Amino acid sequence: MKAAFNIPSEGTGNSSLSLLIEAGDHGISFIWFTKAPFLVKGVAVYNIVDGYTAMDIRNIFNSQEIYLTGLSSVTICYDFKESILIPEKYNHAAINEEALSLIYGEDDNVILNKDLVTSASIYNHYRIPKQIEVVFAQRFPKADIFHATSLQLEQLSQEKNLLYCVIYHNVLKAILYKDGKLQIVQQFGYISPEDVAYYLLNVCEQFGVKPTETKLRLSGMVDEHSKLYMGLCNYFLDISFENVADNIYAQEELKKLPAHFFSHLTALALCVS
């Protein structure tokens, strides 16, 4: 695992800072912020190269130790792909674990958790690798726990027709709304820019939406000069980057970077502010 970005918060104390950590198959990200007013004070992003272990996480914590103590609040957003969405009226404790096992296979080395997406009356049931969950629970025993998808669906609940995508360095996360109804949330591992276009076109085909008539909103590690972005322009006519409010980034280093690089983290932080 290696640091793609490490822009620590400035100042001598953390008592006014909140921290949100996103951990998934793509890696681990940190965003430090104040809630009132909402300002992003620092960001650190660690990408996965060949998977990661509990020791890798502890090493990251050690490298960030000065910024992980004395915080006003901590939120952990897991974003591992092993999750399923079940409408509230069909939610039954006896079958949820079985449903996860049917889709992703049986696994004794996981922790089960769930969130209620209140805006959509949907339960998000998900699995967290046990070795990962134990390390986070030991380091942040009082942290609030969510799945990133749960907060993203709360945020996107008013969308009518949208394909929302978060681009990580080796993982694509796609959320599709059609006629105001959620169609799919899925993660795809990719190697080449062409892979991303293929997966998004396949999602459109599966759910009967035309790429040329679909709003595509991007967040994460992509810019308008990249081969990935230019490839998507061959198929999607309405492409935009996720908006970030003016003056939301407090540091000059953050202001120099495209705001949408971290907009998915900013959106999660706003949800818990």
PDB file of C-alpha atoms in Angstrom, residues 11 26 51 56-57 60 68 84 86 92 98 142 231-232 239 244 260:
ATOM      1  CA  GLY A  11      -2.456  23.672  13.389  1.00  0.00           C
ATOM      2  CA  HIS A  26      -9.334   0.107  -3.336  1.00  0.00           C
ATOM      3  CA  GLY A  51      -4.023  -6.221  -1.052  1.00  0.00           C
ATOM      4  CA  ASP A  56      -0.391  -2.438   6.820  1.00  0.00           C
ATOM      5  CA  ILE A  57      -3.209  -0.545   8.527  1.00  0.00           C
ATOM      6  CA  ILE A  60      -0.534   3.751   8.327  1.00  0.00           C
ATOM      7  CA  LEU A  68      -5.406  10.602  14.938  1.00  0.00           C
ATOM      8  CA  ILE A  84     -26.458  -6.285  -0.717  1.00  0.00           C
ATOM      9  CA  ILE A  86     -32.739  -5.375   0.677  1.00  0.00           C
ATOM     10  CA  HIS A  92     -35.482 -10.773   7.653  1.00  0.00           C
ATOM     11  CA  GLU A  98     -27.475 -16.497   3.724  1.00  0.00           C
ATOM     12  CA  LYS A 142     -16.179   4.860  19.770  1.00  0.00           C
ATOM     13  CA  GLY A 231     -12.803   7.393 -23.813  1.00  0.00           C
ATOM     14  CA  LEU A 232     -16.043   7.994 -21.915  1.00  0.00           C
ATOM     15  CA  ILE A 239     -20.539  14.170 -18.418  1.00  0.00           C
ATOM     16  CA  VAL A 244     -17.792  20.827  -4.456  1.00  0.00           C
ATOM     17  CA  HIS A 260     -13.572  16.258  -7.583  1.00  0.00           C
TER      18      HIS A 260
END
